Short mmCIF file of C-alpha atoms in Angstrom, two decimals:
data_model
loop_
_atom_site.label_atom_id
_atom_site.label_comp_id
_atom_site.label_asym_id
_atom_site.label_seq_id
_atom_site.Cartn_x
_atom_site.Cartn_y
_atom_site.Cartn_z
CA MET A 30 25.29 -17.31 4.30
CA GLN A 31 21.83 -18.60 5.16
CA MET A 32 20.69 -15.19 6.39
CA SER A 33 21.88 -13.68 3.11
CA LEU A 34 19.70 -16.14 1.22
CA PHE A 35 16.71 -15.30 3.43
CA ALA A 36 17.27 -11.59 2.87
CA ALA A 37 17.59 -12.03 -0.90
CA PHE A 38 14.44 -14.11 -1.02
CA ALA A 39 12.55 -11.48 1.00
CA LEU A 40 13.58 -8.84 -1.53
CA LEU A 41 12.33 -10.98 -4.41
CA ASP A 42 8.96 -11.86 -2.84
CA LYS A 43 7.47 -8.36 -3.03
CA GLU A 44 3.91 -9.50 -2.23
CA ASN A 45 5.04 -11.52 0.80
CA SER A 46 3.19 -14.53 -0.59
CA TYR A 47 5.68 -17.03 0.86
CA LYS A 48 5.58 -15.41 4.30
CA GLN A 49 1.78 -15.29 4.31
CA LYS A 50 1.55 -18.94 3.24
CA MET A 51 3.93 -20.01 6.02
CA GLN A 52 2.00 -18.00 8.61
CA GLU A 53 -1.24 -19.65 7.48
CA ILE A 54 0.31 -23.12 7.78
CA ILE A 55 1.50 -22.33 11.33
CA ARG A 56 -1.98 -21.02 12.29
CA ARG A 57 -3.65 -24.19 10.95
CA ARG A 58 -1.23 -26.40 12.87
CA LEU A 59 -1.79 -24.41 16.07
CA GLN A 60 -5.56 -24.71 15.68
CA ALA A 61 -5.33 -28.43 14.86
CA LEU A 62 -3.41 -29.09 18.07
CA TRP A 63 -5.58 -26.99 20.37
CA ASP A 64 -8.91 -28.05 18.83
CA ASN A 65 -8.08 -31.64 19.70
CA THR A 66 -7.03 -31.09 23.32
CA GLY A 67 -10.45 -30.00 24.50
CA PHE A 68 -8.73 -26.91 25.90
CA THR A 69 -9.42 -23.32 24.89
CA LEU A 70 -6.74 -21.39 23.04
CA VAL A 71 -6.78 -17.87 24.43
CA GLU A 72 -6.55 -15.17 21.77
CA ASP A 73 -3.23 -13.38 21.77
CA PRO A 74 -2.64 -10.68 19.16
CA LEU A 75 1.11 -10.87 19.83
CA ARG A 76 1.32 -14.63 19.30
CA VAL A 77 3.99 -15.56 16.80
CA GLY A 78 2.82 -19.15 16.76
CA TYR A 79 6.12 -20.82 16.02
CA TYR A 80 5.84 -22.69 19.33
CA THR A 81 2.90 -23.40 21.57
CA GLU A 82 2.98 -24.29 25.23
CA ILE A 83 0.29 -26.13 27.18
CA ASP A 84 0.40 -25.95 30.97
CA MET A 85 -1.00 -29.30 32.03
CA LEU A 86 -1.68 -28.21 35.61
CA VAL A 87 -3.87 -25.31 34.47
CA TRP A 88 -6.06 -27.69 32.49
CA ALA A 89 -5.92 -30.42 35.14
CA GLU A 90 -7.33 -27.97 37.67
CA LYS A 91 -9.91 -26.57 35.27
CA PHE A 92 -11.30 -30.01 34.36
CA TYR A 93 -10.76 -31.99 37.56
CA GLY A 94 -9.95 -29.63 40.44
CA GLU A 95 -7.14 -28.82 42.83
CA LYS A 96 -7.07 -32.26 44.48
CA PHE A 97 -6.32 -33.84 41.11
CA VAL A 98 -3.46 -31.36 40.60
CA GLU A 99 -2.04 -32.37 43.98
CA TYR A 100 -2.32 -36.04 42.96
CA LEU A 101 -0.46 -35.40 39.70
CA LYS A 102 2.36 -33.58 41.46
CA LYS A 103 2.74 -36.35 44.05
CA THR A 104 2.41 -39.26 41.64
CA TYR A 105 4.15 -38.20 38.44
CA SER A 106 7.07 -36.24 37.12
CA PRO A 107 6.42 -33.29 34.79
CA LEU A 108 8.24 -35.32 32.13
CA ASN A 109 5.73 -38.18 32.23
CA VAL A 110 3.40 -36.50 29.75
CA VAL A 111 6.08 -35.91 27.11
CA PHE A 112 7.56 -39.40 27.59
CA ARG A 113 4.15 -41.07 27.33
CA LEU A 114 3.24 -39.04 24.28
CA ALA A 115 6.50 -40.04 22.58
CA GLN A 116 6.05 -43.68 23.50
CA GLU A 117 2.41 -43.87 22.42
CA THR A 118 2.46 -41.68 19.30
CA SER A 119 6.14 -41.52 18.26
CA LEU A 120 5.79 -37.72 18.36
CA VAL A 121 8.24 -35.84 20.57
CA LEU A 122 7.43 -32.67 22.48
CA LEU A 123 9.62 -30.86 24.95
CA ASN A 124 8.98 -30.03 28.56
CA GLY A 125 8.27 -26.31 28.83
CA GLY A 126 10.20 -26.02 32.09
CA GLY A 127 13.43 -26.23 30.13
CA PHE A 128 12.43 -23.04 28.30
CA ASP A 129 11.58 -21.03 31.43
CA GLY A 130 7.93 -22.06 31.10
CA PRO A 131 5.76 -23.71 33.74
CA GLU A 132 7.31 -26.92 35.08
CA TRP A 133 4.29 -29.00 34.02
CA SER A 134 3.97 -27.55 30.54
CA VAL A 135 4.57 -29.23 27.22
CA ARG A 136 6.04 -27.28 24.32
CA ALA A 137 5.47 -28.09 20.68
CA SER A 138 7.18 -26.62 17.66
CA LEU A 139 4.64 -25.80 14.95
CA ALA A 140 7.26 -25.67 12.22
CA ASN A 141 8.20 -29.22 11.43
CA LEU A 142 5.36 -31.75 11.48
CA ASN A 143 2.38 -32.43 9.28
CA GLU A 144 -0.96 -30.94 10.29
CA SER A 145 -2.33 -34.42 11.04
CA ASP A 146 0.48 -34.91 13.59
CA TYR A 147 -0.80 -31.93 15.57
CA ILE A 148 -4.24 -33.52 15.68
CA THR A 149 -2.61 -36.67 17.08
CA ILE A 150 -0.66 -34.61 19.64
CA GLY A 151 -3.79 -32.77 20.81
CA GLN A 152 -5.76 -35.99 21.15
CA GLY A 153 -2.85 -37.66 22.93
CA ILE A 154 -2.47 -34.87 25.48
CA LYS A 155 -6.20 -34.94 26.27
CA ARG A 156 -6.25 -38.75 26.49
CA ILE A 157 -3.25 -38.83 28.84
CA LEU A 158 -4.80 -36.23 31.15
CA ASP A 159 -8.13 -38.11 31.13
CA GLU A 160 -6.38 -41.41 31.91
CA TYR A 161 -4.52 -39.86 34.83
CA ALA A 162 -7.85 -38.50 36.09
CA GLU A 163 -9.51 -41.91 35.78
CA GLU A 164 -6.65 -43.48 37.74
CA TRP A 165 -7.00 -40.76 40.40
CA ARG A 166 -10.74 -41.38 40.72
CA LYS A 167 -10.19 -45.12 41.18
CA ASN A 168 -7.53 -44.53 43.84
CA ARG A 169 -9.81 -42.16 45.78
CA SER A 170 -12.50 -44.79 46.23
#
């Protein structure tokens, strides 16, 4: 039934204005999240944008090096980031490993939160990574 409604709506919206508006909202949410992580979103012409995945180990190595990555793997579970984010911001992401993504990735749906929530998520991810790095630096001394 729902697919029939979608199909009927698509036939009525001849200019695709609804579809274009939804795609623009998704793009803004994606940009809001990534702009606030401090990470670089790589251009991908095939990106649908409904979900985004951030591999924490890629960015941990880029910002802090391989020894920090080793520390993270030894000290924390890949789920720590998503649990901390939920606890500190009340925003829930999923671990990307459950979707055949990298074990240390976080996955966010771009379809169901306000744009400001994606800013909070991006800032939270960056803050958590920075706090882990600060802890690592203190433990090295």
